[in-house]
Coordinates of C-alpha atoms in Angstrom, one line a residue:
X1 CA -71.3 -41.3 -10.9
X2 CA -69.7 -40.3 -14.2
X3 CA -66.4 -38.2 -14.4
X4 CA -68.4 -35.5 -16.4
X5 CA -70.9 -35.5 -13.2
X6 CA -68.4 -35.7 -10.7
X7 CA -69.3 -33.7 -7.4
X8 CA -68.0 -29.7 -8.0
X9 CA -66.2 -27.9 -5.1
X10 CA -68.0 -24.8 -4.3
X11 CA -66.0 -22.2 -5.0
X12 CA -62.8 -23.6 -5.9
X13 CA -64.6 -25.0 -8.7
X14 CA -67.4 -23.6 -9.4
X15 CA -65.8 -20.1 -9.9
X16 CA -64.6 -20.4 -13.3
X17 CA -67.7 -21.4 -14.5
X18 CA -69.2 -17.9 -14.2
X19 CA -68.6 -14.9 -16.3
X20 CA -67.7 -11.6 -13.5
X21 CA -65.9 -8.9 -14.9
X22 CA -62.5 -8.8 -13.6
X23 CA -62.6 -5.5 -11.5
X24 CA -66.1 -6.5 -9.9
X25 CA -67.4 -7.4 -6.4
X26 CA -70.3 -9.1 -7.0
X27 CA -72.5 -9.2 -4.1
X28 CA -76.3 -8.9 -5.5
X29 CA -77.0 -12.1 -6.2
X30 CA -79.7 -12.1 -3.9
X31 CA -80.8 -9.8 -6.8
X32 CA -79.9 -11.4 -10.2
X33 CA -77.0 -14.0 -9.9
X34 CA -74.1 -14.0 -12.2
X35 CA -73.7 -15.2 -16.0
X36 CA -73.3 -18.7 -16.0
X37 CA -70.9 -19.6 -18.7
X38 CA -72.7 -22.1 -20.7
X39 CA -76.0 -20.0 -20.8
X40 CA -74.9 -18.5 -24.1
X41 CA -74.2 -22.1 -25.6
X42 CA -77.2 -23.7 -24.6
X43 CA -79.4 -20.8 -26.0
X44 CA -77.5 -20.3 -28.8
X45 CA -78.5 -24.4 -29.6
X46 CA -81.6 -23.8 -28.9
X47 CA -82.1 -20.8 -31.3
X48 CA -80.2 -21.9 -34.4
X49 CA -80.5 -26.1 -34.0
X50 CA -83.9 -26.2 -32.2
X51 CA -86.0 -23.1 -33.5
X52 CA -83.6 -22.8 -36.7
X53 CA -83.6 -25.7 -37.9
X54 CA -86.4 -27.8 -36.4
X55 CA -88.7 -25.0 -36.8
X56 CA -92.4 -25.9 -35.1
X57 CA -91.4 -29.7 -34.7
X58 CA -89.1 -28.8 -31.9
X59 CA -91.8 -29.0 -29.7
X60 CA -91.9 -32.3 -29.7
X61 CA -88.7 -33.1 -31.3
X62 CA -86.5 -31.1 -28.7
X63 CA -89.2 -31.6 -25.5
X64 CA -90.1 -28.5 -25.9
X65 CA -93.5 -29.1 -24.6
X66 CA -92.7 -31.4 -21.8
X67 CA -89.9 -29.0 -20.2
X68 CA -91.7 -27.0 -17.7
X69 CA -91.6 -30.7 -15.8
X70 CA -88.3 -31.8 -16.9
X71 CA -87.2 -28.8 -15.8
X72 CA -89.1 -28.9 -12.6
X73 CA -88.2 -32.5 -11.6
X74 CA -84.3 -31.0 -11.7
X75 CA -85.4 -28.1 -9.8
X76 CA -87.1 -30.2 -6.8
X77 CA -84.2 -31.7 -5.4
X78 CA -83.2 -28.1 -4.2
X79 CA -86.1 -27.6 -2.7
X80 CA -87.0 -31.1 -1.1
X81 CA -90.1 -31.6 -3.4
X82 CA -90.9 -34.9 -4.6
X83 CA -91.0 -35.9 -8.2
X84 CA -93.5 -34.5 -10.5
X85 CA -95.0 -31.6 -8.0
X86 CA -92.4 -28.5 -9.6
X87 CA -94.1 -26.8 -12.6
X88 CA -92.0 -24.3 -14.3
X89 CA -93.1 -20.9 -16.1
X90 CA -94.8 -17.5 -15.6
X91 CA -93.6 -15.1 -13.3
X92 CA -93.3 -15.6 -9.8
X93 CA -96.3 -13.0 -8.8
X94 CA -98.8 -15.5 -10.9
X95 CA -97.3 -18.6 -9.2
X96 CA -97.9 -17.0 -5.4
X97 CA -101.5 -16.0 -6.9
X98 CA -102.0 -19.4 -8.3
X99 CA -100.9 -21.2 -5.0
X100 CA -102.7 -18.8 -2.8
X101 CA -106.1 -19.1 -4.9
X102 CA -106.0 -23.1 -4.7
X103 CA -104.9 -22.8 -0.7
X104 CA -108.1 -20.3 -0.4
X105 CA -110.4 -22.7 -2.5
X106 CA -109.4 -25.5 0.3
X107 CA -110.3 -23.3 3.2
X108 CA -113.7 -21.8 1.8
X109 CA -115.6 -21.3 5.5
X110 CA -112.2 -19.4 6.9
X111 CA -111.4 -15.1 5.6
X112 CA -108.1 -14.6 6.9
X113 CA -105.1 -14.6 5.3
X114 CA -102.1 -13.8 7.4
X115 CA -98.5 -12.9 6.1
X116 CA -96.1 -10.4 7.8
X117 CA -95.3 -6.7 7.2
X118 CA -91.4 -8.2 6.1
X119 CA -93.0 -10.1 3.0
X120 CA -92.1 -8.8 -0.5
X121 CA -94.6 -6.5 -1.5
X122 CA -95.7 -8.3 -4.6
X123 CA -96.4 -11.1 -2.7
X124 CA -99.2 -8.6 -0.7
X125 CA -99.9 -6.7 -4.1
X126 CA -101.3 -10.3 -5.2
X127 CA -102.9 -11.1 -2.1
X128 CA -105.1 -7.7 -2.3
X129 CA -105.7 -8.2 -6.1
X130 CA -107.1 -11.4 -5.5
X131 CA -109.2 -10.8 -2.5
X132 CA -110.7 -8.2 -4.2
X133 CA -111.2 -10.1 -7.9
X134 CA -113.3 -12.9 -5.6
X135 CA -115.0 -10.6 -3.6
X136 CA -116.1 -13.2 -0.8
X137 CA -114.9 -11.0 2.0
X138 CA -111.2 -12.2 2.9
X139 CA -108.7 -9.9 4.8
X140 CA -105.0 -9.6 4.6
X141 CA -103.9 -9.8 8.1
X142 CA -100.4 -8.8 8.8
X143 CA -98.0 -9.5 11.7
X144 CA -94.7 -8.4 12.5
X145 CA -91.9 -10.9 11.3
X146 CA -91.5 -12.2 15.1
X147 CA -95.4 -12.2 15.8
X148 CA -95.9 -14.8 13.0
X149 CA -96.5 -17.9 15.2
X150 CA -98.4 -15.9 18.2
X151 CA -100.6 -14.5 15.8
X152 CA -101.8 -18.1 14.3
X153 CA -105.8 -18.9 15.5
X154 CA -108.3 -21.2 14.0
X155 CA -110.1 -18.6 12.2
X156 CA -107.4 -17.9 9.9
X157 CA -107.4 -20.0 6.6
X158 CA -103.9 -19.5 4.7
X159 CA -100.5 -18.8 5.7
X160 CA -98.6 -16.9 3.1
X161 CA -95.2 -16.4 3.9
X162 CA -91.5 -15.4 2.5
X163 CA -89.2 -17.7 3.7
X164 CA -86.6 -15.3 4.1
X165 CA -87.0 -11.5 4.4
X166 CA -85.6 -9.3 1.4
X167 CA -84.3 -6.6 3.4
X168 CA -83.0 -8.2 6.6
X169 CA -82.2 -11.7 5.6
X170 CA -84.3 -13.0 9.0
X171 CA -85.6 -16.2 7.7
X172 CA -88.6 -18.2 9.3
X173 CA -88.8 -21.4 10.8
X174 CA -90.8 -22.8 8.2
X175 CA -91.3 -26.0 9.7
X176 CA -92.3 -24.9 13.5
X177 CA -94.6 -22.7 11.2
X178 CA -96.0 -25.5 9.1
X179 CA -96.6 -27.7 11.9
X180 CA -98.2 -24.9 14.0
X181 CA -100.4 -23.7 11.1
X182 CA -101.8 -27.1 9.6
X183 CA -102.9 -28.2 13.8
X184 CA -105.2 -25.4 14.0
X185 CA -106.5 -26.0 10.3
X186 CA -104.1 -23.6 8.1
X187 CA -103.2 -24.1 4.5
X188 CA -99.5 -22.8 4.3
X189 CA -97.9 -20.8 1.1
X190 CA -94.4 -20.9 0.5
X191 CA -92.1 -18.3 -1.1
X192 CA -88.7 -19.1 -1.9
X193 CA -87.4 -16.2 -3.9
X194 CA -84.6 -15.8 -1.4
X195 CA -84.1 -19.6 -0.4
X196 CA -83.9 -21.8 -3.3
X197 CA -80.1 -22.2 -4.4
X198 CA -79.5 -20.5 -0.7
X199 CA -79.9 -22.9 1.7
X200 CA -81.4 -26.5 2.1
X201 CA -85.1 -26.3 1.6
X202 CA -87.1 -29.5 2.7
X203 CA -90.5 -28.9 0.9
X204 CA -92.0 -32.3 1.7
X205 CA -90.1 -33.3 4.8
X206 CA -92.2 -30.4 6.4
X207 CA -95.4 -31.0 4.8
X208 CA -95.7 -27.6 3.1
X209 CA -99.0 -27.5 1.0
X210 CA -98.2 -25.1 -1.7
X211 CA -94.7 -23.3 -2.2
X212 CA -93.2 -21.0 -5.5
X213 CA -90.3 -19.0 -6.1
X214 CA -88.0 -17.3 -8.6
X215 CA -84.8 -18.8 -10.8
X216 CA -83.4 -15.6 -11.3
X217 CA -81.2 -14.8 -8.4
X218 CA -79.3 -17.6 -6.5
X219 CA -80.0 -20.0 -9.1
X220 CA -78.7 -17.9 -12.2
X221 CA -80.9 -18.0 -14.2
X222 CA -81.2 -14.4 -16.1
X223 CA -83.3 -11.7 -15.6
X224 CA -87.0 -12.3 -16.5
X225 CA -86.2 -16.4 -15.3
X226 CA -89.3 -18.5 -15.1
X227 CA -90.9 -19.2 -11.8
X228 CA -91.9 -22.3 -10.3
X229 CA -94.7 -23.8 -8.0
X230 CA -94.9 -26.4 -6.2
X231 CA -98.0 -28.4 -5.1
X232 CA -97.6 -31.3 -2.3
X233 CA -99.0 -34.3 -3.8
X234 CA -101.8 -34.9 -1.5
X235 CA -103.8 -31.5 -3.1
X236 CA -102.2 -32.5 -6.9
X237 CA -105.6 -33.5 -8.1
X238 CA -107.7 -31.5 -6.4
X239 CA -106.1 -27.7 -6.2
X240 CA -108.3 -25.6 -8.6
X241 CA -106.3 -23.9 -11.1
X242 CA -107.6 -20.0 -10.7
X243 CA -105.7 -19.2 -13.9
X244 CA -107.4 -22.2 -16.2
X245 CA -104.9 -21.3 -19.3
X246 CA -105.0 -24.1 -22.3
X247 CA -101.8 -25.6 -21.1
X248 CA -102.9 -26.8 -17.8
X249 CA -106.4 -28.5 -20.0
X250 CA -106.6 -32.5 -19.6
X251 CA -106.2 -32.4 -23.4
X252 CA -105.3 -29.1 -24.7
X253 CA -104.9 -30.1 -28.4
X254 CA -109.0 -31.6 -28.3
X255 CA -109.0 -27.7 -28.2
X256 CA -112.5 -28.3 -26.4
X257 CA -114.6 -24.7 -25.7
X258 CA -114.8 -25.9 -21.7
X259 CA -112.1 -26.3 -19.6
X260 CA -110.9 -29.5 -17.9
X261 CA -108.0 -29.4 -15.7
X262 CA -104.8 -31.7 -16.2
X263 CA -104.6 -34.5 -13.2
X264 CA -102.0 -33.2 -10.7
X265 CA -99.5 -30.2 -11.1
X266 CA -100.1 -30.1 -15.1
X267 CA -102.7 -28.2 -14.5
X268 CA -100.6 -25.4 -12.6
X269 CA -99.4 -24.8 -16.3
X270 CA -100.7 -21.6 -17.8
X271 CA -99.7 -20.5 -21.1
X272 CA -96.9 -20.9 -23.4
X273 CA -93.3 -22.1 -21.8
X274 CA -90.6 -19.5 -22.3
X275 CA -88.5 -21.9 -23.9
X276 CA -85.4 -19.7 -24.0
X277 CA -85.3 -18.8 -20.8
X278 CA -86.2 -22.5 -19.5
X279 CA -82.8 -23.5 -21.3
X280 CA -80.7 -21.0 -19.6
X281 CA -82.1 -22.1 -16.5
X282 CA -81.0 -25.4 -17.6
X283 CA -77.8 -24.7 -18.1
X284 CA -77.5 -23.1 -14.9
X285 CA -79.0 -26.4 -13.5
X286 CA -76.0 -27.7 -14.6
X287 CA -73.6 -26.7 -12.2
X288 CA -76.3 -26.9 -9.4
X289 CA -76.4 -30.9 -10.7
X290 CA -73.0 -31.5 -9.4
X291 CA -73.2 -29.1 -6.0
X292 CA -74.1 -30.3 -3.0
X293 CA -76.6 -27.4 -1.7
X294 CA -75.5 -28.1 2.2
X295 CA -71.5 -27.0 1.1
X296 CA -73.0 -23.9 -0.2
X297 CA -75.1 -23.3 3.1
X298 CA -72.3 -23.4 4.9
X299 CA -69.7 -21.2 3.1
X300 CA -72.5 -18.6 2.8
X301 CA -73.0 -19.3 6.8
X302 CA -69.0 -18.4 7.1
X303 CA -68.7 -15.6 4.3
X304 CA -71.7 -14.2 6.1
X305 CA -70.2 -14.0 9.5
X306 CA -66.5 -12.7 7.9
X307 CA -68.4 -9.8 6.3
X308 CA -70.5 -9.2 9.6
X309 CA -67.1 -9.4 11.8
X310 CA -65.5 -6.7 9.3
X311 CA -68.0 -4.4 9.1
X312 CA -68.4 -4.4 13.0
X313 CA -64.7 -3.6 13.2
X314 CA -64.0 -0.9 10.1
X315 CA -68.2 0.5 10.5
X316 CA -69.8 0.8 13.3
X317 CA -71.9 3.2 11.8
X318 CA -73.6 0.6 10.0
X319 CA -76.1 -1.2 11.9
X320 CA -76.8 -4.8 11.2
X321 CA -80.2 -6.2 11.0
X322 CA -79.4 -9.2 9.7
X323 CA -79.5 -12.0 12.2
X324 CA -76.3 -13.4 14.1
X325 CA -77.6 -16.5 14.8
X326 CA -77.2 -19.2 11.8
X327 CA -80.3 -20.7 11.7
X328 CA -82.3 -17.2 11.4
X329 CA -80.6 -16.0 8.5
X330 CA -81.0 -16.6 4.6
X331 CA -78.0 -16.0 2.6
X332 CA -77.7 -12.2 3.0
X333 CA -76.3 -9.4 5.2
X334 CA -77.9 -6.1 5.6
X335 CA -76.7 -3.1 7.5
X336 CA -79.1 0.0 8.3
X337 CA -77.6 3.5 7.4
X338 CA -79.1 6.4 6.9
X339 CA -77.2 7.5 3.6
X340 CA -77.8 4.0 2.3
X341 CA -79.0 4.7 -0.6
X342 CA -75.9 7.3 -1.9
X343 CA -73.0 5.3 -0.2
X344 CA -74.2 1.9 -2.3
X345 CA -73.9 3.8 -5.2
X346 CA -70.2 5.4 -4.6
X347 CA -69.7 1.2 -3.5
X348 CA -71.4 0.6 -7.1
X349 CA -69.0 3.1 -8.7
X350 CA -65.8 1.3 -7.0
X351 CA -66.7 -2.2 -8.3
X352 CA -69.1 -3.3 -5.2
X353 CA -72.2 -4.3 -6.5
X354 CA -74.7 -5.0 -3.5
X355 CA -78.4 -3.2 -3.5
X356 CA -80.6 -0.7 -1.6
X357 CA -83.8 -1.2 0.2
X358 CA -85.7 1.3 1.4
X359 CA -85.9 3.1 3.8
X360 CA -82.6 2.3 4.6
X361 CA -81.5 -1.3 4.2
X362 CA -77.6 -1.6 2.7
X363 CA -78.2 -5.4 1.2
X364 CA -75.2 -8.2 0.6
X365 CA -76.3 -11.1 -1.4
X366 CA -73.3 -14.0 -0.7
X367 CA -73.2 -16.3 -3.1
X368 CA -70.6 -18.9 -2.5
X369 CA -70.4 -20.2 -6.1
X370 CA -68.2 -17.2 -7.1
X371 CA -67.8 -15.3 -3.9
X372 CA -65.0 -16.2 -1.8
X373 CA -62.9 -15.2 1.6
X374 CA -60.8 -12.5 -0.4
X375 CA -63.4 -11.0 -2.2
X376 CA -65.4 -9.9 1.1
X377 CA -62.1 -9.2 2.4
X378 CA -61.9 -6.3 0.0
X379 CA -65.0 -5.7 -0.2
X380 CA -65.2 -4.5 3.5
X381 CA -61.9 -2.5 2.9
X382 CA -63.8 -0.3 0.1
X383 CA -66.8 0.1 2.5
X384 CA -64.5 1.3 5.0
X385 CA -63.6 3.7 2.7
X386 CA -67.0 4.9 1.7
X387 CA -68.2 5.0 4.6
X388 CA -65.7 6.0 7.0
X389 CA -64.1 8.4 4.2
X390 CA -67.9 10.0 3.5
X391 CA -67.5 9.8 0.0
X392 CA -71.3 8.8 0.0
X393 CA -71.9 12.5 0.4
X394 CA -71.1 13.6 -2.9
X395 CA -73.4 15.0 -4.9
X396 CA -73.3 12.3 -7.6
X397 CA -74.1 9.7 -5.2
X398 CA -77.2 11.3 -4.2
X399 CA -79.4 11.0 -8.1
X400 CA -81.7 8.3 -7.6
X401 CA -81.5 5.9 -10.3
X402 CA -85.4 4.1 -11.7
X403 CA -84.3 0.5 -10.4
X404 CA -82.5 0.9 -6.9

């Protein structure tokens, strides 16, 4: 290992390479993670040396056109996916549609697909979209977070799950789940939007059949990030690509009038790459290049329990539903509060940026890369005061802003 690729200690290091304003608690990137600091750099390159200068030829000059795998294959070892099954690009709502189409396809005599009432709502807003769009007669069966695995049966044909919940931070057993699912004949769906760049994923090691996710909030990659999807590598070649876009076609400069799908997760490509957002996501890839993902499990694990610990002692008014135990917990804490929504604000306004979830959920996102022991120290002090003070009640606390 080179000096420029020597391993980075989480925190100590990694800090500094993050741009936080100075009087700011950052504590939502479960939401949108922080500015790295070579983002700007690496776009600005790509702009004026790449687009500027290169013009058109950048896509093959500059790999434009090969970087939704390059990109991927980085990706994969945070996730525990094998080489050449990560495709980068689209939104994370057309990757879980993608993934659940192809895991449907496989399963054509089964109607069920079952998720849980703590998935993100997208995730069931695509679900619903698509059963309707094939009109075949499939149903969206849901189960309470803890009913997951009781509710299994041989007449259901996908699983199609969040990892980890996005308002309590309870996180699944995905590979009791897997295991479970796939001996009674269930295709399993992934989502990672709250686990990849949170905690050690192992994609292959438990035989997960399709998975996907978002770049934008533990990894740091900018709002409006590109997505990714993974396909195991036994259904590479045969997953149908519901959204046949020219960029997933065998040979999409014969520019051929029929479509014929690119051998294994090529053909998960859709349209055109966002190139400019792909290389702030590199950039952020970066740092995550020299990390070693079980340190940053394991800070978060501690951070976690220090900001639980606090907050039981300054607020018991706050009730947690986040999970004690380690293994049932992503990398976030969440309280329950009635004025949740007005004291995160008055938080907001004194330099603690968390988020609210309705109905009621107070969220924490710790990220360990730039969120240390002293920073949830004061953190829980200025909670204390909010809450304990009531400055939630006043009346400028209580105007709902559009994004919450």
């Amino acid at each position: 290992m080179t000096e420029a690729k020597s391993q980075l200690r989480v925190y100590d290091d990694t800090r500094a390479m993050f741009h936080l304003p100075a009087d700011v608690i950052y504590l939502d990137g479960n939401s949108l993670g922080a500015l790295p600091l070579g983002v700007a750099e690496r776009v600005a390159h790509v702009v004026t040396a790449e687009w500027g200068d290169e013009l058109i030829r950048a896509w093959n000059t500059a790999g434009w056109y090969v970087q939704p795998r390059r990109v991927g294959d980085r990706l994969a070892r945070l996730i525990g996916a094998e080489p050449g099954t990560v495709m980068m690009g689209d939104t994370l709502s057309l990757k879980v549609y993608q993934a659940l189409a192809a895991a449907l396809d496989m399963n054509r005599e089964r109607k069920i697909v079952l998720s849980d009432t703590g998935n993100f709502p997208t995730d069931l807003y695509m679900a619903e979209g698509l059963i309707a769009t094939l009109g075949r007669g499939h149903q969206l069966r849901l189960a309470a977070p803890e009913e997951v695995e009781a509710s299994l049966s041989d007449d259901i044909a996908v699983l199609y799950l969040t990892e980890v919940d996005y308002r309590t931070g309870r996180r699944h057993d995905m590979l009791t789940l897997t295991r479970k699912a796939h001996a009674l004949g269930i295709v399993t769906v992934w989502d990672l939007a709250h686990s990849a760049g949170a905690l050690p994923v192992d994609l292959a090691g438990v035989g997960a059949d399709f998975a996907a996710g978002c770049t934008y909030k533990y990894l740091n990659a900018g709002p409006g990030a590109p997505a990714f999807l993974y396909v195991a590598p036994r259904h590479a070649d045969q997953a149908r690509a519901a959204l046949s876009g020219w960029m997933g076609h065998a040979n999409p400069f014969a520019f051929d009038l029929g479509y014929q799908p690119a051998g294994g997760v090529e053909r998960m490509r859709v349209g055109t790459p966002p190139v400019l957002a792909m290389a702030a996501l590199e950039a952020s890839l970066d740092i995550w290049d020299r990390v070693d993902i079980g340190e940053v499990r394991a800070r978060s694990l501690a951070l976690g329990d220090l900001l639980i610990a606090e907050v039981a002692r300054r607020c018991p008014s706050l009730k947690l539903v986040t999970p004690r135990a380690h293994a049932q917990r992503g990398s976030q804490i969440s309280f329950a509060f009635a004025g949740g929504y007005a004291a995160m604000q008055a938080l907001i306004a004194r330099g603690v940026i968390g988020d609210f979830r309705a109905p009621d959920i107070m969220r924490f996102g710790i990220t360990p890369l730039y969120i240390g022991e002293a920073e949830v120290m004061k953190a829980a002090g200025i909670i204390e005061e909010v809450i304990n003070g009531e400055v939630w009640r006043r009346p400028e606390y209580q105007v709902v802003n559009a994004v919450t």
